[in-house]
Tab-separated table of C-alpha atoms and ligand atoms in Angstrom:
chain	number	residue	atom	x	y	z
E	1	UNK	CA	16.429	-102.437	-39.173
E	2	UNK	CA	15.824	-102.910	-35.580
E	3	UNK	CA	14.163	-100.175	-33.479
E	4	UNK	CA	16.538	-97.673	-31.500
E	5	UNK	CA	15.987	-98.703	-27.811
E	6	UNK	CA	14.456	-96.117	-25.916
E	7	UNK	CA	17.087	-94.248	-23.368
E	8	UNK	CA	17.317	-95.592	-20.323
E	9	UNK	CA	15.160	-93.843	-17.501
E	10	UNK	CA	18.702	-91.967	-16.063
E	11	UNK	CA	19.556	-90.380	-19.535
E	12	UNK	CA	15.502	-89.487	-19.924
E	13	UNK	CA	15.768	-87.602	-16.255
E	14	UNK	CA	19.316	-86.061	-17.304
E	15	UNK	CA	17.963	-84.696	-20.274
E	16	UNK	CA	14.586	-83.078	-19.170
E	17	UNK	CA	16.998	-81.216	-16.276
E	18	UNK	CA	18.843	-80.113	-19.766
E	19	UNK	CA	15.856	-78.884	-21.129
E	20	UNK	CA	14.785	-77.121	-18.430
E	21	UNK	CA	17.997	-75.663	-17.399
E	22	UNK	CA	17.696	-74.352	-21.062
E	23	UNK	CA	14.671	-72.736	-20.435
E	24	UNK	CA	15.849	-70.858	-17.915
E	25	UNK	CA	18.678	-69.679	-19.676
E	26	UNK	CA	16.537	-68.242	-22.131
E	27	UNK	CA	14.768	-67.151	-19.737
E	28	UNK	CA	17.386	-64.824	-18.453
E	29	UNK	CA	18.447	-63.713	-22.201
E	30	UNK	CA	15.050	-62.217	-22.799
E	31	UNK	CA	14.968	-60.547	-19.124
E	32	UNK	CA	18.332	-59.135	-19.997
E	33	UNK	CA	17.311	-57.570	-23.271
E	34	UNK	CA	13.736	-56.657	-21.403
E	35	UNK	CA	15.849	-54.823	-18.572
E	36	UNK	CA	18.501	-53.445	-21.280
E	37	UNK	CA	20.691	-54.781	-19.384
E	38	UNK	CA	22.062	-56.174	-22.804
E	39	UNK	CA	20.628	-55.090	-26.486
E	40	UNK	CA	19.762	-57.355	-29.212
E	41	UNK	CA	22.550	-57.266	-31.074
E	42	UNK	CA	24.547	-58.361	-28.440
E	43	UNK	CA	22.333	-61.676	-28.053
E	44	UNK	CA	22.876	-62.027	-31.760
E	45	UNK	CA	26.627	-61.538	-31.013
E	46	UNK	CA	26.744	-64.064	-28.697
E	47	UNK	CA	24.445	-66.482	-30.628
E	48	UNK	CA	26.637	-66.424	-34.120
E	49	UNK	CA	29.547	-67.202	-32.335
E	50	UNK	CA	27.995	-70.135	-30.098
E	51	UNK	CA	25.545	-72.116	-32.192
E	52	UNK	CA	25.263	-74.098	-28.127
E	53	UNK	CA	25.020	-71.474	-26.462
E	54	UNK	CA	21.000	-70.604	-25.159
E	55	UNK	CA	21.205	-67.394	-27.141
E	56	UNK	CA	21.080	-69.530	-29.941
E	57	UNK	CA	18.157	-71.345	-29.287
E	58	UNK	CA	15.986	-68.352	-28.697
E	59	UNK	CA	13.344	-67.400	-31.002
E	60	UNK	CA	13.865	-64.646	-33.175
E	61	UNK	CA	10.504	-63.981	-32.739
E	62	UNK	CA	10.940	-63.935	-28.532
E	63	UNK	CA	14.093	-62.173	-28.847
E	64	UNK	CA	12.498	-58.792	-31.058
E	65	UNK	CA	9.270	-59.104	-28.916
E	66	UNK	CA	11.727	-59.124	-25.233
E	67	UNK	CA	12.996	-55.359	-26.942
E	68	UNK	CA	11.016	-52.597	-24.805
E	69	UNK	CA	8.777	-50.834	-26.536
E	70	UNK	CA	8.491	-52.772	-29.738
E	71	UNK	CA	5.076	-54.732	-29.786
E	72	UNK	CA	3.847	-57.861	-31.331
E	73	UNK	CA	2.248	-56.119	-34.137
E	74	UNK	CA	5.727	-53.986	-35.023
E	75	UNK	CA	7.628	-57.690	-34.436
E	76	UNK	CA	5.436	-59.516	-36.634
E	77	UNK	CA	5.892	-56.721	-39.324
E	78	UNK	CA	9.108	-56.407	-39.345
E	79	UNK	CA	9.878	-60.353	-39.588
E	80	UNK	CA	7.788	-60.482	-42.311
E	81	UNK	CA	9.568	-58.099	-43.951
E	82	UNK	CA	13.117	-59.597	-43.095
E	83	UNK	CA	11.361	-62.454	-44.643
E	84	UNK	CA	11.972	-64.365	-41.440
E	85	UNK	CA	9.802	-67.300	-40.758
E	86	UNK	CA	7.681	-67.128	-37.097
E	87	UNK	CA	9.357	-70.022	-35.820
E	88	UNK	CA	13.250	-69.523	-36.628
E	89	UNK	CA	16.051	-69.300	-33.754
E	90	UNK	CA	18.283	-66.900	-33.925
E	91	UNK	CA	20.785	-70.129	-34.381
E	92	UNK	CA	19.480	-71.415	-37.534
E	93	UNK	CA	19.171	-67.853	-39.456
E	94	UNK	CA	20.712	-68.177	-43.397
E	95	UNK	CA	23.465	-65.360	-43.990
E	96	UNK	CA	20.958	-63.151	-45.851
E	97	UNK	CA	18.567	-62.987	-43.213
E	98	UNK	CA	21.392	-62.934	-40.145
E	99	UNK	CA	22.485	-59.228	-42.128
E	100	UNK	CA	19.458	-57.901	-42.872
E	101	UNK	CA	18.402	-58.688	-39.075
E	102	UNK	CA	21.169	-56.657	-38.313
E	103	UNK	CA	21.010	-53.857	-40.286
E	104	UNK	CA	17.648	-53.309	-38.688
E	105	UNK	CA	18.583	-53.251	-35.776
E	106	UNK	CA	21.609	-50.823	-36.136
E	107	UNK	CA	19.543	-49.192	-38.214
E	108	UNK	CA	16.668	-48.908	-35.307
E	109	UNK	CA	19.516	-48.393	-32.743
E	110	UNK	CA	21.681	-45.548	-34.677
E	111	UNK	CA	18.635	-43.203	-35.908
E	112	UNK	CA	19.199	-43.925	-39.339
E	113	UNK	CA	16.256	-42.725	-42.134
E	114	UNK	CA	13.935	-41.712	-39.004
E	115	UNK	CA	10.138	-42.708	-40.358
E	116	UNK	CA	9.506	-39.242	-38.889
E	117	UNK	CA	5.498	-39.364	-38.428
E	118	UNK	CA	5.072	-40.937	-35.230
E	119	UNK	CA	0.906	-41.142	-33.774
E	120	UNK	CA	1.113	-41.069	-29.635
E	121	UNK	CA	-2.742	-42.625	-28.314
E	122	UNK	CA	-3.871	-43.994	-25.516
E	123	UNK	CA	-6.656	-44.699	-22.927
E	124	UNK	CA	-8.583	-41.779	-21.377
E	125	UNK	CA	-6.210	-39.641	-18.627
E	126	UNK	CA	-3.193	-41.877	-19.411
E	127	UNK	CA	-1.378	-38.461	-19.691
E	128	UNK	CA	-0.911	-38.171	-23.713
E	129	UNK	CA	-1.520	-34.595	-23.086
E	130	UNK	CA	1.100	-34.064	-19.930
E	131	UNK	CA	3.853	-36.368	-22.080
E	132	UNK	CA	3.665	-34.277	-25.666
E	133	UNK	CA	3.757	-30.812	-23.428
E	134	UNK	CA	6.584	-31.935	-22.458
E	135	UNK	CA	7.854	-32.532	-25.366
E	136	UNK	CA	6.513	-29.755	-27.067
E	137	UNK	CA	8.757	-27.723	-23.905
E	138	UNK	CA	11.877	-29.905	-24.188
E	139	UNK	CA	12.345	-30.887	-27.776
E	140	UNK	CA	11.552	-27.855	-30.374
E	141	UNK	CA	13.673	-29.913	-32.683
E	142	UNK	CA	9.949	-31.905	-32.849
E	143	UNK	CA	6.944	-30.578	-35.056
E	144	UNK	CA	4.204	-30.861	-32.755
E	145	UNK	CA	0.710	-31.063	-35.086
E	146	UNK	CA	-1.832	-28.772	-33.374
E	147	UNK	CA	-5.081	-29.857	-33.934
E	148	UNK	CA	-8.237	-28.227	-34.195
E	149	UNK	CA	-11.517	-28.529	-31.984
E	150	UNK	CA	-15.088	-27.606	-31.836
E	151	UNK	CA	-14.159	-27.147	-28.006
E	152	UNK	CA	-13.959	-23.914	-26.120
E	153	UNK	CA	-10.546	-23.327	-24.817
E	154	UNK	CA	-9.868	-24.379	-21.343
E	155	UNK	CA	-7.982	-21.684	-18.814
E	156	UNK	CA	-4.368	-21.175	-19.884
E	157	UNK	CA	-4.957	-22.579	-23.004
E	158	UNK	CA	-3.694	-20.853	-26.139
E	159	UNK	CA	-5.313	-20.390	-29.651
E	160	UNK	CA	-2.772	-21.645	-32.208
E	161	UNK	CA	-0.570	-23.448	-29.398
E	162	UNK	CA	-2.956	-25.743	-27.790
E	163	UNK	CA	-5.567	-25.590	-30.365
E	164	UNK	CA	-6.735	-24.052	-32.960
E	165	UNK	CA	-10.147	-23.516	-31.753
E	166	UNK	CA	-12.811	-23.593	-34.456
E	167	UNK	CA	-16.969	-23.186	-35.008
E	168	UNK	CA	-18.893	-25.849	-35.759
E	169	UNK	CA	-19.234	-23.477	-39.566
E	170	UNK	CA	-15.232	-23.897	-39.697
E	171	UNK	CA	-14.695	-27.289	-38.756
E	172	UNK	CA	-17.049	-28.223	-41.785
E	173	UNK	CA	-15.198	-26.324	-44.144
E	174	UNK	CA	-12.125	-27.783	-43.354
E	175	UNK	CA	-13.397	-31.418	-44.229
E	176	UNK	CA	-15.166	-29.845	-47.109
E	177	UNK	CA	-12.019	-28.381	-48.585
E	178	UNK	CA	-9.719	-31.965	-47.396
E	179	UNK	CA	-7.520	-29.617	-45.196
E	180	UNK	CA	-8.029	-32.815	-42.624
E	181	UNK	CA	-5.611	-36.145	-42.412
E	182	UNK	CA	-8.309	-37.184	-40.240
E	183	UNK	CA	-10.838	-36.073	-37.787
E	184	UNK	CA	-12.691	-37.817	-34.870
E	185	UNK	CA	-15.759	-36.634	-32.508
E	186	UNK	CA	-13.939	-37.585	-29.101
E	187	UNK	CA	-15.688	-38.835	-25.989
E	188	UNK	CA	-19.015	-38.789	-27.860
E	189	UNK	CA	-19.226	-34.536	-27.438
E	190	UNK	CA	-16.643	-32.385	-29.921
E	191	UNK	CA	-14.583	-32.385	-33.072
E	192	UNK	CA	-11.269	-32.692	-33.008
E	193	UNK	CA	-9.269	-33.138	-36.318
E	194	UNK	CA	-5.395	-32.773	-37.417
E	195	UNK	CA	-4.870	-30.169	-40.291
E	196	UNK	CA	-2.691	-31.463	-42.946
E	197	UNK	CA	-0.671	-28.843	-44.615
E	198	UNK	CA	1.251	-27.896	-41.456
E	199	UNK	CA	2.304	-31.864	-41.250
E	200	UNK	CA	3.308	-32.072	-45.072
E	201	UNK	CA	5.345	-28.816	-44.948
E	202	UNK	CA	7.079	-29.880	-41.501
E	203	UNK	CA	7.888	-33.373	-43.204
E	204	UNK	CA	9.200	-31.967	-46.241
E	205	UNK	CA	11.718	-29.888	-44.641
E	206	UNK	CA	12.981	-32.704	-43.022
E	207	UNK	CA	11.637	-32.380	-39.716
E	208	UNK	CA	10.203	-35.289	-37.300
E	209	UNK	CA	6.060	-35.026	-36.216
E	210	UNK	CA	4.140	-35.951	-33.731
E	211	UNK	CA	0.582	-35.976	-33.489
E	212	UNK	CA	-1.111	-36.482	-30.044
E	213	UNK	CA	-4.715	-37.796	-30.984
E	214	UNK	CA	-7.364	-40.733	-29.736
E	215	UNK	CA	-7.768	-43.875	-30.969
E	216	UNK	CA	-9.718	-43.615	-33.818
E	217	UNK	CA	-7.741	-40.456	-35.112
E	218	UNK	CA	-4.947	-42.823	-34.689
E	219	UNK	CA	-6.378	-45.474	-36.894
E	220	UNK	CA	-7.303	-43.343	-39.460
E	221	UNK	CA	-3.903	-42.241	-39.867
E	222	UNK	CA	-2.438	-45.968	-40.445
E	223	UNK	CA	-4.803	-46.154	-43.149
E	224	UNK	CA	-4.061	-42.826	-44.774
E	225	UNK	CA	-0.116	-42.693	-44.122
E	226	UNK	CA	0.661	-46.442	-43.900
E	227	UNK	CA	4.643	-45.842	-42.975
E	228	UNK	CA	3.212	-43.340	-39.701
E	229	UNK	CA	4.790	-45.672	-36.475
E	230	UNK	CA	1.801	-46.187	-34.159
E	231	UNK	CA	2.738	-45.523	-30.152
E	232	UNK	CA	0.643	-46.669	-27.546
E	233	UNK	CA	0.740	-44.889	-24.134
E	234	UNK	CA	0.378	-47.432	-20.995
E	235	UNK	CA	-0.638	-46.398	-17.664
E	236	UNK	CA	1.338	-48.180	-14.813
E	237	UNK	CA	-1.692	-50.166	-14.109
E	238	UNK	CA	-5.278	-50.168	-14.416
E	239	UNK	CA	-5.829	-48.906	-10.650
E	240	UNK	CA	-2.896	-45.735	-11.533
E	241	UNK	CA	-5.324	-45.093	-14.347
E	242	UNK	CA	-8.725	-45.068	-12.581
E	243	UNK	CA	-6.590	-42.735	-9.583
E	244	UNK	CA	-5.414	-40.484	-12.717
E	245	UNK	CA	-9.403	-40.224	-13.964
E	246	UNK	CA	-10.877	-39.485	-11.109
E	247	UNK	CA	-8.151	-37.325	-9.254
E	248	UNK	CA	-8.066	-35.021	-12.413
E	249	UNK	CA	-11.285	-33.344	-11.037
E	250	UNK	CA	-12.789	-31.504	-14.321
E	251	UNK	CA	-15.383	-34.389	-15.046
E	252	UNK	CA	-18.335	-34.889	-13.122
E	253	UNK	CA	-18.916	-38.445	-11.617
E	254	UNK	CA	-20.847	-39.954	-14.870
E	255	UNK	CA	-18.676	-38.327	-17.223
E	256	UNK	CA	-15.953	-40.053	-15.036
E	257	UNK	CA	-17.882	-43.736	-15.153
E	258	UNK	CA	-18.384	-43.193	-19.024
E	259	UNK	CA	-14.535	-42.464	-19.171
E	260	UNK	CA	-13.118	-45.454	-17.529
E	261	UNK	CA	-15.924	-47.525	-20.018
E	262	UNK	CA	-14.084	-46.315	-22.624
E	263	UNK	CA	-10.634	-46.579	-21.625
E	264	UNK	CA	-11.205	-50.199	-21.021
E	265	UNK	CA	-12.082	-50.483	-24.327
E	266	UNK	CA	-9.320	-48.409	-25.460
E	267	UNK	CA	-6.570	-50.252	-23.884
E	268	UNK	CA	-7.574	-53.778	-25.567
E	269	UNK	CA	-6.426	-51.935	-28.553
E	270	UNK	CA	-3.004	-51.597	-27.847
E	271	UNK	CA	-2.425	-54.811	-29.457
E	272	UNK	CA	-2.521	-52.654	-33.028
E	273	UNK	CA	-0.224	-50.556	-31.736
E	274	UNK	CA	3.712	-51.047	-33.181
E	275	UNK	CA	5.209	-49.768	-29.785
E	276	UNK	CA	3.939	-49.704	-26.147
E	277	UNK	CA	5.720	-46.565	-23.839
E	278	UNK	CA	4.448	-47.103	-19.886
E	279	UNK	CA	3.768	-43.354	-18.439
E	280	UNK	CA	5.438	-44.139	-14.915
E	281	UNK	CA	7.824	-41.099	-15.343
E	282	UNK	CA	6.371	-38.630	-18.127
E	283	UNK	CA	10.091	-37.138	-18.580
E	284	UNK	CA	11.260	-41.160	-19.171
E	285	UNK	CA	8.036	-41.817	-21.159
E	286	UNK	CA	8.602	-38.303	-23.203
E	287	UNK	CA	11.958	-39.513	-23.980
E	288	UNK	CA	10.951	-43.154	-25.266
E	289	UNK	CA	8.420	-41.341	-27.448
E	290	UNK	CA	11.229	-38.604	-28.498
E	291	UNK	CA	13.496	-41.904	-29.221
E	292	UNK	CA	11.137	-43.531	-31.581
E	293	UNK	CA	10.587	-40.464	-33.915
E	294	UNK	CA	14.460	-41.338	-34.960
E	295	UNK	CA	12.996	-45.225	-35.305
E	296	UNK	CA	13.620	-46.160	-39.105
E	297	UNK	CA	11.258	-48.216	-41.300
E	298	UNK	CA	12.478	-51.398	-41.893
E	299	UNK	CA	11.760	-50.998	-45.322
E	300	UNK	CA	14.209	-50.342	-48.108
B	401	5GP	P1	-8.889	-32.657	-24.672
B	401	5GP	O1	-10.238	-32.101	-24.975
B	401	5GP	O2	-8.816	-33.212	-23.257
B	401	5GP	O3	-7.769	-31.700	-24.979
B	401	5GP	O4	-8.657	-33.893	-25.655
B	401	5GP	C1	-9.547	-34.943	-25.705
B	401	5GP	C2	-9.045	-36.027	-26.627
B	401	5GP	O5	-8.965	-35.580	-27.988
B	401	5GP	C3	-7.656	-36.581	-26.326
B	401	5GP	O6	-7.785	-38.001	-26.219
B	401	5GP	C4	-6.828	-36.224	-27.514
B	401	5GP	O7	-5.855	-37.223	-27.789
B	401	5GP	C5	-7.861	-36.178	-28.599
B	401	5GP	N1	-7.425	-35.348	-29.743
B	401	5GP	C6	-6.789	-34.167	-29.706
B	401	5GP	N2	-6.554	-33.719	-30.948
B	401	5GP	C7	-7.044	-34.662	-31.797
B	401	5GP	C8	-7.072	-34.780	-33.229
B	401	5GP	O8	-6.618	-33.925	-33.973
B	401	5GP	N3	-7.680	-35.872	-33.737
B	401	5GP	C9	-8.208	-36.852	-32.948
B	401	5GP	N4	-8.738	-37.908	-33.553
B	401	5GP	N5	-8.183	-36.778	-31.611
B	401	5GP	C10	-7.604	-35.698	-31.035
């Protein structure tokens, strides 16, 4: 068999401006579904009736990870689960895995079996605090877990509401007697831990929870209620964040340095995380968070 001859230099320049101009139209796709200007299911829409068209040649991978809020973590999860392979366009997906694809996401979109336990972390002064008063204000629908602290109440702040404030004496009982899902000492000073049977009663009567805790808290509770969605809380940017620490005012300057340490650490973690929320707005933010308490599992 002789060789194929190689195309000629004018087809070779006609098809890299092909590729490229593909590029760019997928490009655009994933802005779209970035700026919600369109949703997934539209793209998916448009790819199953086009197998040409760009939206078909777009990763499934690229086209969950372009959805805000859900993370790479979440995306790889959940295509493992669909039992859809990292590298598959949207394009070449087998019947099975085109409906399960989107069941999840009308599933995800329409509020269907809500997971229910959602975790909301975050760096140091990203405003966890400011976003889940305001939900605790705006959405009573919500179980808000109150946790307990070694900490002595600030002004304004409410025993049972805020905190259940505790002695050192009562703190260790609680462990002792597993009335804990998990506990942390925060910025290397108090206790703070998030009593159980509150959660368990609130979940078995149907309701949605939220539990506004750090990092490690937040880590503990992947491990002890695997199906719990993790949210991470973003600042606007790094600079908003340092403005946000030190304009607070209630830390002294090497508690403040000692902060921002550990926020930098804190926000390499987000990566764990199954969604990301940016706190530009805390009403918008609030509402994301509010939105992904009705997020279903993707699991049967
Ligand atoms: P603050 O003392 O400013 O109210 O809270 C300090 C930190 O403790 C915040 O980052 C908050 O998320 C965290 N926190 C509050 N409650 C809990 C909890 O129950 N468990 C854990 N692990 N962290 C908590």
């Amino acid at each position: 068999m002789t060789p194929r001859p190689a195309p000629p230099p004018v087809d070779r320049a006609a098809a890299s401006r092909a590729a490229v101009a593909a590029r760019r139209a997928r490009a655009a796709v994933k802005h779209d579904v970035a700026a919600k200007a369109r949703t997934a299911r539209d793209v998916l829409d448009a790819a199953w009736s086009d197998p040409q068209s760009p939206e078909a040649t777009l990763r499934v991978r690229e086209l969950l990870t372009s959805v805000p809020t859900l993370g790479p973590t979440r995306v790889a999860k959940v295509m493992n689960e669909l039992g859809i392979a990292e590298s598959k366009r949207t394009g070449g997906l087998g019947v099975r895995q085109r409906s399960s694809l989107w069941n999840y996401l009308t599933a995800r979109e329409g509020g269907v079996e809500p997971t229910r336990l959602v975790v909301l972390a975050g760096p140091t002064a990203v405003g966890k605090g400011t976003v889940s008063a305001y939900i605790r204000e705006h959405h009573p629908e919500i179980h808000l877990s109150v946790s307990a602290t070694t900490r002595a109440p600030r002004p304004g702040e409410i025993d049972g509401v805020h905190y259940f404030f505790v002695s050192d004496a009562e703190f260790d009982r609680m462990i002792a007697n597993h009335e804990l899902l998990e506990w942390a000492v925060v910025h290397n000073s108090f206790r703070y831990g998030t009593p159980r049977p509150p959660i368990d009663a609130a979940l078995a009567a149907g309701k949605r929870v939220l539990l506004e805790i750090d990092l490690q808290g937040a880590r503990l509770v992947r491990e002890e209620m695997p199906d719990a969605i993790l949210v991470f809380l973003l600042p606007p940017s790094w600079e908003e964040l340092v403005r946000r620490l030190t304009g607070r005012g209630t830390e002294d300057p090497s508690e403040q340095a000692r902060r921002l340490e550990t926020a930098k650490i804190e926000l390499a973690a987000q990566d764990e995380f199954d969604y990301r929320v940016v706190n530009t707005d805390v009403a918008v933010a609030a509402q994301e968070v509010v939105e992904l308490t009705a997020v279903p599992t993707s699991r049967p």
